[in-house]
Coordinates of C-alpha atoms in Angstrom, one line a residue:
Chain A
X23 CA -11.4 67.9 29.5
X24 CA -8.3 64.5 29.3
X25 CA -9.3 64.4 25.3
X26 CA -7.7 68.2 24.7
X27 CA -4.0 67.4 25.7
X28 CA -3.9 64.1 23.4
X29 CA -2.0 64.3 20.3
X30 CA -4.3 63.9 17.2
X31 CA -3.1 61.0 14.9
X32 CA -4.0 59.6 11.1
X33 CA -3.1 56.7 10.4
X34 CA -1.8 55.9 6.9
X35 CA -2.5 52.4 5.5
X36 CA -0.6 51.7 2.3
X37 CA -0.3 48.3 0.7
X38 CA -2.4 46.4 -2.3
X39 CA -5.3 45.4 -1.4
X40 CA -5.3 42.9 -3.7
X41 CA -8.1 42.7 -2.4
X42 CA -9.4 44.4 1.0
X43 CA -10.4 41.9 3.8
X44 CA -11.8 42.2 6.8
X45 CA -8.3 42.3 8.1
X46 CA -6.8 45.1 6.8
X47 CA -10.5 46.9 8.4
X48 CA -9.7 45.2 12.0
X49 CA -6.5 46.9 11.5
X50 CA -7.3 49.9 11.7
X51 CA -9.6 49.5 15.0
X52 CA -6.6 47.7 16.6
X53 CA -4.3 50.7 16.0
X54 CA -6.8 53.2 16.9
X55 CA -8.1 51.0 20.3
X56 CA -4.2 50.7 20.9
X57 CA -3.3 54.4 20.7
X58 CA -6.0 55.5 22.5
X59 CA -5.5 53.2 25.2
X60 CA -2.1 54.8 25.8
X61 CA -3.8 58.1 27.0
X62 CA -1.7 60.3 25.1
X63 CA -3.5 60.0 21.4
X64 CA -6.7 60.8 19.8
X65 CA -6.9 58.8 16.3
X66 CA -9.2 61.3 13.8
X67 CA -9.0 59.9 10.2
X68 CA -7.8 56.6 8.7
X69 CA -6.7 56.4 5.2
X70 CA -6.9 53.7 3.0
X71 CA -4.0 53.9 0.2
X72 CA -3.9 50.9 -2.3
X73 CA -0.3 51.0 -4.3
X74 CA -0.8 52.2 -7.9
X75 CA -0.2 49.5 -11.2
X76 CA 3.2 50.9 -12.1
X77 CA 3.8 48.6 -8.7
X78 CA 3.9 45.5 -10.8
X79 CA 3.2 42.9 -8.0
X80 CA 2.1 39.6 -9.6
X81 CA -1.5 39.1 -9.5
X82 CA -1.9 42.9 -8.9
X83 CA -5.3 44.0 -10.4
X84 CA -6.5 47.6 -11.8
X85 CA -6.2 50.0 -8.9
X86 CA -10.0 51.9 -10.1
X87 CA -11.4 47.9 -8.9
X88 CA -8.8 47.8 -5.8
X89 CA -10.2 51.8 -5.4
X90 CA -13.7 50.4 -5.8
X91 CA -14.0 47.9 -3.4
X92 CA -11.7 49.5 -0.5
X93 CA -14.4 52.1 -0.4
X94 CA -17.1 50.0 -0.6
X95 CA -15.3 48.4 2.5
X96 CA -15.5 51.5 4.4
X97 CA -18.7 52.9 3.3
X98 CA -20.2 52.7 6.7
X99 CA -16.9 53.4 8.9
X100 CA -17.3 57.0 10.0
X101 CA -13.6 57.0 10.3
X102 CA -12.3 55.2 7.7
X103 CA -11.1 56.6 3.9
X104 CA -10.1 55.7 0.5
X105 CA -7.5 58.0 -1.2
X106 CA -6.8 57.6 -4.2
X107 CA -3.0 60.1 -5.2
X108 CA -0.6 56.7 -4.9
X109 CA -2.9 54.8 -7.6
X110 CA -3.1 57.9 -9.5
X111 CA 0.6 58.5 -9.9
X112 CA 1.8 56.8 -13.4
X113 CA 5.0 55.2 -11.9
X114 CA 5.6 53.6 -8.1
X115 CA 5.9 56.0 -5.7
X116 CA 8.0 55.2 -3.0
X117 CA 6.0 54.8 0.3
X118 CA 7.5 57.6 2.5
X119 CA 6.5 59.8 0.0
X120 CA 2.9 59.0 0.3
X121 CA 3.4 60.0 3.5
X122 CA 5.1 63.1 2.7
X123 CA 2.5 63.8 0.7
X124 CA -0.4 63.4 3.1
X125 CA 1.3 65.0 5.4
X126 CA 1.4 67.8 3.1
X127 CA -2.2 67.5 2.9
X128 CA -2.9 67.8 6.5
X129 CA -0.6 70.8 7.2
X130 CA -2.5 72.2 4.4
X131 CA -5.2 71.6 6.2
X132 CA -4.6 72.8 9.1
X133 CA -2.3 76.1 8.5
X134 CA -1.8 77.6 5.0
X135 CA 0.8 79.9 6.0
X136 CA 2.8 77.0 7.5
X137 CA 3.2 74.6 5.1
X138 CA 5.9 74.4 2.2
X139 CA 4.0 72.4 -0.5
X140 CA 7.7 72.6 -2.7
X141 CA 10.5 71.4 -0.2
X142 CA 10.2 69.3 2.8
X143 CA 12.0 71.4 5.5
X144 CA 13.6 70.4 8.6
X145 CA 11.9 72.7 10.5
X146 CA 8.1 71.2 10.1
X147 CA 8.0 69.4 13.1
X148 CA 7.7 72.8 14.8
X149 CA 3.9 72.9 13.2
X150 CA 2.9 70.0 15.5
X151 CA 2.3 72.6 17.8
X152 CA -0.4 74.1 15.0
X153 CA -2.5 71.2 15.9
X154 CA -1.9 69.8 12.9
X155 CA -2.5 65.9 13.6
X156 CA 0.2 63.1 13.4
X157 CA 0.6 60.9 10.0
X158 CA 1.3 57.7 11.8
X159 CA 2.2 55.1 8.9
X160 CA 0.0 51.6 9.6
X161 CA 1.8 48.3 8.7
X162 CA 1.5 44.9 9.7
X163 CA 4.7 42.7 10.8
X164 CA 5.2 41.3 7.2
X165 CA 6.1 45.7 6.1
X166 CA 8.1 45.8 8.7
X167 CA 10.4 43.2 8.5
X168 CA 10.3 43.8 4.7
X169 CA 12.7 46.9 5.9
X170 CA 15.2 44.2 5.8
X171 CA 14.9 43.0 2.4
X172 CA 17.4 44.3 -0.1
X173 CA 16.6 46.4 -2.5
X174 CA 13.0 47.2 -1.3
X175 CA 13.6 50.0 1.0
X176 CA 16.5 52.4 0.9
X177 CA 17.5 52.8 4.9
X178 CA 16.7 57.1 4.2
X179 CA 13.2 56.4 3.1
X180 CA 13.1 53.6 6.2
X181 CA 14.7 56.7 8.6
X182 CA 12.4 59.3 7.1
X183 CA 9.2 57.0 8.4
X184 CA 10.8 55.9 11.8
X185 CA 12.1 59.4 13.0
X186 CA 9.3 61.9 11.7
X187 CA 6.6 60.7 11.5
X188 CA 5.9 57.1 13.1
X189 CA 5.0 53.3 12.8
X190 CA 2.0 51.4 14.0
X191 CA 2.3 47.6 13.3
X192 CA -0.3 45.0 14.0
X193 CA 1.2 41.8 14.8
X194 CA -0.1 39.0 15.7
X195 CA 1.7 35.4 17.2
X196 CA 4.1 33.7 15.3
X197 CA 5.7 37.6 14.5
X198 CA 8.0 39.1 16.9
X199 CA 8.7 42.9 16.3
X200 CA 10.3 44.0 19.1
X201 CA 12.8 41.3 17.8
X202 CA 13.4 42.7 14.3
X203 CA 13.4 46.3 16.3
X204 CA 16.1 45.0 19.0
X205 CA 17.9 44.2 15.7
X206 CA 17.8 47.4 13.7
X207 CA 19.9 50.0 15.0
X208 CA 17.8 53.0 13.2
X209 CA 14.5 50.8 14.3
X210 CA 15.9 51.0 17.8
X211 CA 17.1 54.4 18.0
X212 CA 13.6 55.1 16.7
X213 CA 11.5 52.9 18.7
X214 CA 9.5 55.6 21.0
X215 CA 7.6 56.3 17.7
X216 CA 7.3 52.2 16.6
X217 CA 4.3 51.3 18.3
X218 CA 3.4 47.6 18.3
X219 CA -0.2 46.5 18.4
X220 CA -0.5 42.4 19.3
X221 CA -3.8 41.2 17.4
X222 CA -4.6 38.0 19.9
X223 CA -7.5 36.4 17.5
X224 CA -5.6 34.7 15.0
X225 CA -7.4 36.9 12.3
X226 CA -4.8 36.3 9.4
X227 CA -7.1 36.7 6.4
X228 CA -4.4 37.3 3.9
X229 CA -5.4 38.6 0.6
X230 CA -3.2 36.1 -1.5
X231 CA -6.1 33.0 0.0
X232 CA -8.7 34.9 -0.4
X233 CA -7.5 35.2 -4.6
X234 CA -6.5 31.7 -4.1
X235 CA -10.7 30.7 -2.9
X236 CA -11.5 32.5 -5.5
X237 CA -9.9 31.2 -8.5
X238 CA -11.1 27.8 -7.5
X239 CA -14.6 28.9 -7.2
X240 CA -14.8 28.7 -3.2
X241 CA -16.6 31.2 -1.1
X242 CA -15.1 34.0 0.6
X243 CA -18.5 35.4 2.6
X244 CA -17.3 36.6 6.1
X245 CA -13.5 37.4 5.2
X246 CA -14.2 40.2 3.3
X247 CA -17.6 42.7 3.4
X248 CA -20.4 41.5 1.7
X249 CA -20.4 44.4 -0.6
X250 CA -17.0 43.7 -1.8
X251 CA -17.8 40.0 -1.7
X252 CA -20.6 41.1 -4.6
X253 CA -18.4 43.6 -6.3
X254 CA -15.7 40.8 -7.3
X255 CA -18.5 38.4 -8.5
X256 CA -20.1 41.1 -10.4
X257 CA -16.4 41.9 -12.1
X258 CA -15.2 38.4 -12.3
X259 CA -12.3 39.5 -10.6
X260 CA -9.6 37.2 -9.8
X261 CA -8.9 34.9 -12.3
X262 CA -5.7 32.2 -13.2
X263 CA -5.3 34.9 -15.6
X264 CA -5.0 37.8 -13.7
X265 CA -2.8 36.0 -10.9
X266 CA -0.3 35.6 -14.0
X267 CA 0.3 39.7 -14.3
X268 CA 3.3 41.1 -13.8
X269 CA 5.0 37.4 -13.2
X270 CA 7.6 38.2 -15.7
X271 CA 8.4 41.9 -14.6
X272 CA 10.0 42.9 -12.0
X273 CA 9.0 44.7 -9.1
X274 CA 8.8 48.6 -9.4
X275 CA 11.3 49.1 -6.3
X276 CA 13.8 46.0 -6.8
X277 CA 13.8 47.2 -10.2
X278 CA 14.8 50.9 -9.4
X279 CA 17.1 50.1 -6.6
X280 CA 19.4 47.8 -8.0
X281 CA 19.2 49.6 -11.1
X282 CA 18.6 46.5 -13.2
X283 CA 18.1 47.0 -17.2
Chain B
X30 CA -28.0 16.2 -15.2
X31 CA -24.9 15.7 -12.8
X32 CA -26.6 18.2 -9.4
X33 CA -30.0 15.3 -9.5
X34 CA -28.0 11.9 -8.1
X35 CA -26.0 14.2 -5.7
X36 CA -27.6 13.9 -1.6
X37 CA -29.5 16.3 -0.8
X38 CA -27.8 17.7 2.9
X39 CA -28.6 20.4 5.9
X40 CA -26.5 21.4 8.1
X41 CA -26.9 21.8 11.2
X42 CA -25.0 23.9 13.6
X43 CA -25.5 23.7 17.9
X44 CA -23.8 25.8 20.0
X45 CA -23.5 28.7 22.1
X46 CA -23.1 32.0 19.5
X47 CA -22.4 33.6 22.5
X48 CA -22.3 36.3 20.5
X49 CA -22.2 34.8 16.4
X50 CA -18.8 35.8 14.8
X51 CA -17.9 35.6 11.3
X52 CA -15.9 32.3 12.1
X53 CA -19.0 30.7 13.0
X54 CA -20.8 32.0 9.5
X55 CA -17.3 30.7 7.8
X56 CA -17.7 27.3 8.9
X57 CA -21.3 27.0 7.0
X58 CA -19.4 28.3 4.0
X59 CA -16.4 25.8 3.9
X60 CA -18.8 23.6 5.3
X61 CA -20.7 24.0 1.9
X62 CA -18.0 24.4 -0.4
X63 CA -15.8 21.0 0.2
X64 CA -19.1 18.5 0.5
X65 CA -20.0 20.0 -2.9
X66 CA -16.8 19.5 -3.9
X67 CA -16.8 15.9 -3.9
X68 CA -19.3 16.0 -6.8
X69 CA -21.6 13.4 -3.6
X70 CA -23.5 16.2 -2.3
X71 CA -25.9 19.5 -2.3
X72 CA -26.0 21.5 0.7
X73 CA -29.7 23.2 0.4
X74 CA -29.9 25.1 3.8
X75 CA -28.3 26.1 6.8
X76 CA -29.3 25.8 10.0
X77 CA -27.9 27.5 13.2
X78 CA -29.4 26.2 16.3
X79 CA -28.7 28.6 19.7
X80 CA -28.3 26.4 23.3
X81 CA -30.9 27.1 25.5
X82 CA -30.4 29.7 28.5
X83 CA -30.4 26.4 30.7
X84 CA -26.9 25.0 29.4
X85 CA -25.6 27.2 32.4
X86 CA -22.9 27.7 30.7
X87 CA -20.5 30.5 32.2
X88 CA -20.7 34.1 30.4
X89 CA -23.7 32.4 28.9
X90 CA -26.2 35.6 27.5
X91 CA -30.0 35.2 27.1
X92 CA -31.0 32.7 24.2
X93 CA -33.3 36.0 23.5
X94 CA -30.4 38.1 22.5
X95 CA -28.2 35.3 21.5
X96 CA -31.4 34.7 18.9
X97 CA -32.0 37.7 17.7
X98 CA -27.5 38.5 16.8
X99 CA -27.8 35.3 14.6
X100 CA -30.7 36.5 12.8
X101 CA -29.2 39.8 12.0
X102 CA -25.8 37.9 11.4
X103 CA -27.7 36.0 8.2
X104 CA -30.4 38.1 7.1
X105 CA -28.2 38.5 4.4
X106 CA -27.6 34.9 3.6
X107 CA -29.6 32.8 0.9
X108 CA -29.3 29.5 2.7
X109 CA -28.4 29.9 6.1
X110 CA -31.0 30.6 8.9
X111 CA -31.6 30.2 12.7
X112 CA -34.1 27.7 14.9
X113 CA -34.9 28.5 18.3
X114 CA -37.2 25.5 19.0
X115 CA -33.5 24.4 20.9
X116 CA -33.6 27.7 23.2
X117 CA -37.1 27.8 23.4
X118 CA -37.1 24.5 25.7
X119 CA -37.3 24.8 29.6
X120 CA -34.3 22.3 30.5
X121 CA -31.2 21.4 28.3
X122 CA -31.8 19.6 25.4
X123 CA -28.6 17.1 24.6
X124 CA -27.6 17.6 20.7
X125 CA -28.3 14.6 19.4
X126 CA -32.3 15.4 20.3
X127 CA -31.9 18.4 18.5
X128 CA -30.6 17.3 15.9
X129 CA -32.9 14.6 16.0
X130 CA -35.9 17.0 16.6
X131 CA -34.6 19.0 13.1
X132 CA -34.4 15.3 10.8
X133 CA -37.7 14.6 12.6
X134 CA -38.7 18.0 10.6
X135 CA -37.6 17.7 7.8
X136 CA -38.8 14.5 7.0
X137 CA -42.5 15.6 7.7
X138 CA -41.7 18.1 5.4
X139 CA -41.0 15.6 2.5
X140 CA -43.3 12.7 3.9
X141 CA -46.2 13.7 5.8
X142 CA -47.1 9.8 6.4
X143 CA -44.3 8.4 7.4
X144 CA -43.6 10.4 10.5
X145 CA -44.1 9.3 13.4
X146 CA -44.1 12.8 15.8
X147 CA -45.5 11.7 19.1
X148 CA -43.1 9.1 19.5
X149 CA -39.1 8.4 18.0
X150 CA -39.4 4.5 17.9
X151 CA -36.5 2.1 18.2
X152 CA -37.5 0.6 15.5
X153 CA -37.5 3.6 12.8
X154 CA -34.2 4.3 14.4
X155 CA -33.2 0.5 13.6
X156 CA -34.6 0.4 10.1
X157 CA -32.5 3.9 9.2
X158 CA -29.3 2.6 11.1
X159 CA -29.8 -0.8 8.2
X160 CA -30.3 1.7 5.6
X161 CA -27.1 4.0 6.5
X162 CA -24.8 1.2 6.5
X163 CA -26.2 1.1 2.9
X164 CA -25.0 4.5 2.0
X165 CA -27.9 6.0 3.0
X166 CA -29.4 4.7 -0.2
X167 CA -33.4 4.6 1.7
X168 CA -32.9 8.1 2.9
X169 CA -32.3 8.9 -1.0
X170 CA -35.4 7.5 -2.3
X171 CA -37.4 9.7 -0.5
X172 CA -35.8 12.4 -1.5
X173 CA -35.8 13.4 2.2
X174 CA -32.2 15.6 2.8
X175 CA -29.4 14.6 4.7
X176 CA -28.8 16.0 8.3
X177 CA -25.4 16.8 9.4
X178 CA -24.3 18.1 12.2
X179 CA -21.9 20.8 11.7
X180 CA -19.2 21.5 14.0
X181 CA -15.4 23.1 15.3
X182 CA -12.4 20.4 16.1
X183 CA -13.2 21.8 19.7
X184 CA -16.6 19.8 19.3
X185 CA -15.0 16.8 18.5
X186 CA -12.8 16.3 20.6
X187 CA -14.9 17.7 23.7
X188 CA -16.1 13.9 22.6
X189 CA -13.9 12.9 24.6
X190 CA -14.5 14.6 27.9
X191 CA -16.2 13.1 31.0
X192 CA -19.4 13.7 31.5
X193 CA -20.3 15.6 28.7
X194 CA -21.8 13.4 26.4
X195 CA -23.3 10.1 26.6
X196 CA -21.6 7.0 24.4
X197 CA -24.6 6.3 22.9
X198 CA -25.2 9.9 21.6
X199 CA -22.1 10.3 19.8
X200 CA -22.9 6.9 18.5
X201 CA -26.2 7.8 17.5
X202 CA -25.0 11.6 15.4
X203 CA -21.8 9.5 13.4
X204 CA -23.3 6.7 12.4
X205 CA -27.1 7.9 11.0
X206 CA -26.3 11.5 11.1
X207 CA -23.3 12.6 9.9
X208 CA -20.3 15.3 10.9
X209 CA -18.9 18.3 9.2
X210 CA -16.0 18.9 11.4
X211 CA -14.0 22.4 10.6
X212 CA -10.5 22.6 11.5
X213 CA -7.3 24.3 11.4
X214 CA -3.7 24.4 12.0
X215 CA -2.9 23.0 15.2
X216 CA -5.9 20.7 15.8
X217 CA -5.5 17.1 14.7
X218 CA -9.2 15.8 14.1
X219 CA -7.9 12.9 11.7
X220 CA -6.1 11.7 15.4
X221 CA -8.2 12.1 17.2
X222 CA -10.8 9.5 15.1
X223 CA -8.1 7.0 14.8
X224 CA -7.7 7.1 18.9
X225 CA -11.4 6.5 19.3
X226 CA -13.1 3.2 18.0
X227 CA -16.7 4.7 17.5
X228 CA -15.3 7.1 15.2
X229 CA -12.8 5.1 13.6
X230 CA -15.6 2.9 12.6
X231 CA -18.2 5.7 11.0
X232 CA -15.0 7.8 9.2
X233 CA -16.9 7.7 6.3
X234 CA -19.5 10.0 8.4
X235 CA -17.6 12.0 9.6
X236 CA -16.5 14.6 6.6
X237 CA -13.0 16.9 7.9
X238 CA -12.9 20.7 6.4
X239 CA -9.5 22.4 6.4
X240 CA -9.5 26.0 7.4
X241 CA -6.7 27.3 5.9
X242 CA -7.1 30.6 6.6
X243 CA -6.4 30.9 10.0
X244 CA -9.8 32.7 11.3
X245 CA -9.7 31.6 14.8
X246 CA -12.5 34.3 16.0
X247 CA -13.6 33.1 19.4
X248 CA -16.8 34.7 20.7
X249 CA -14.5 34.3 24.1
X250 CA -11.8 36.8 22.4
X251 CA -15.0 39.2 21.7
X252 CA -17.0 39.0 24.5
X253 CA -13.4 39.9 26.7
X254 CA -12.9 42.4 23.9
X255 CA -16.4 44.0 24.4
X256 CA -15.9 44.6 28.1
X257 CA -12.9 46.6 27.7
X258 CA -14.8 48.6 25.5
X259 CA -12.5 47.3 22.8
X260 CA -13.6 47.7 19.0
X261 CA -14.6 43.8 17.8
X262 CA -15.8 45.7 14.2
X263 CA -14.7 43.3 11.4
X264 CA -14.9 40.3 13.9
X265 CA -18.5 40.1 13.5
X266 CA -21.3 41.1 11.1
X267 CA -21.9 44.8 11.4
X268 CA -25.6 44.5 12.0
X269 CA -24.6 42.2 15.4
X270 CA -21.7 45.0 16.5
X271 CA -24.4 47.3 16.5
X272 CA -27.1 45.6 18.4
X273 CA -24.8 44.2 21.1
X274 CA -24.1 48.1 21.4
X275 CA -27.7 49.5 21.8
X276 CA -28.4 47.2 24.0
X277 CA -25.1 47.6 26.7
X278 CA -24.0 43.2 26.2
X279 CA -21.5 41.9 27.7
X280 CA -20.2 43.7 30.6
X281 CA -18.0 42.1 33.0
X282 CA -21.3 41.3 35.1
X283 CA -23.1 38.9 32.3
X284 CA -19.1 37.3 32.0
X285 CA -19.8 36.3 35.5
X286 CA -23.1 34.9 34.8
X287 CA -23.7 30.8 36.0
X288 CA -20.2 31.3 37.7
X289 CA -21.3 29.1 40.6
X290 CA -23.4 26.8 38.7
X291 CA -22.7 23.1 37.4
X292 CA -23.2 22.9 33.9
X293 CA -26.4 21.1 32.1
X294 CA -24.5 17.9 30.9
X295 CA -21.9 17.6 34.0
X296 CA -25.0 18.2 35.7
X297 CA -27.1 15.5 34.2
X298 CA -24.2 13.0 33.7
X299 CA -22.6 12.8 37.1
X300 CA -25.8 13.2 39.1
X301 CA -24.7 15.1 41.5
X302 CA -27.5 16.3 44.1
X303 CA -27.9 20.2 44.3
X304 CA -25.6 20.5 47.1

């Protein structure tokens, strides 16, 4: 059957999910449709990995809540799950390390004897032949463009993600990822590993907007799954106070890469 | 308490709902927040009134399905309901007549002896138009909720389309009832109102609500995605997604419905003969 010649893919989305919205969920659906439409892939799983509190982003509420909301949002999905590993780490974890962790997990499920979980060896691409799914990082255009922001990413980490794993970038009108790729030698070199998915429905339900609406006691119904709306209400999340969390703290990657005291 | 001095409002949304989407539902939530935020209103009910099959819009599937999907979409809402009156009429019904019908129903619930359900007389309309200029104080005293038509900017701008609306119907809606128009970036309803003498005259009855989240989940896009077997999950409530799947709705074939037929209002107002 045609399906057997397709490469199995797992999509991993890292981010704040502060809170998870219908737009995040759409991103998975769009990415899956796009990859499968090429005829080359079969998407078998989606993973939401909320960032840990150590990221120190302004307005970032506790990981336990963000995890639970993501779980509620995906409870009726038959392929998207939530993983807590990243959020349970004591310090902020670079994205490529999160990807690596999940890759190791997938490889372990597939072939126990092939995986070297202690060291990351260059020989691993060969394991794809053993049926291990290909892990791709799923993100929005804003993340792709953040590659260019000083001290937010290490160049070698970006290289690892686009050269070894792959990127699925869901974008919308007004954003020009193709141009951004064109202007970066690294991204251009690995352009075949970067899949751009166009979201034609302008559906920019930003979590920032959702938090603002909540502070103003405005409705966020139909922007998030009902269960998440209810959870936020019951736990009184997202207030003017919560938005000030980390206001006077430096974002973890900037702290780490600029070596500021 | 502050609440008792507020005018009670019922929001009525007419449209194809082909199918209902999260954007339609958001429209109600935004309108309610906006009106209540002024301190003058208390929104007590929202009504979704899908258009009848007689509208003859291209790609419009059977009303029974559109009604059921709207019901599924609102089953967990504590204030939005679906009404089938319009869709059950044998011919297409002008929007102002639908509004009038719901106004009569609300008045009947409120004051049984005041409503003339057999004839809708001009006398009543004239009386109420006079009261309307006084800020609907007549309605407030009776306790009857004020009925407002809820729509998107595209509907407001359609007022200018030839033969789609009768001028007197537009007048009735904006002068007597009121309009709540939910708009988004790229649309300029204020300018449109400015350029129309009628709309300008009744601008106090037209409430413009800005949707800052660009959330243009158009039903047209949803139907296209379905034709292409693409996912529409999270653009519509899950129950509606499932319903569409189970009933195999929205195919290339269904999109061709009415392709060679004239839209009902154009047919009616241009007096085109059946040629």
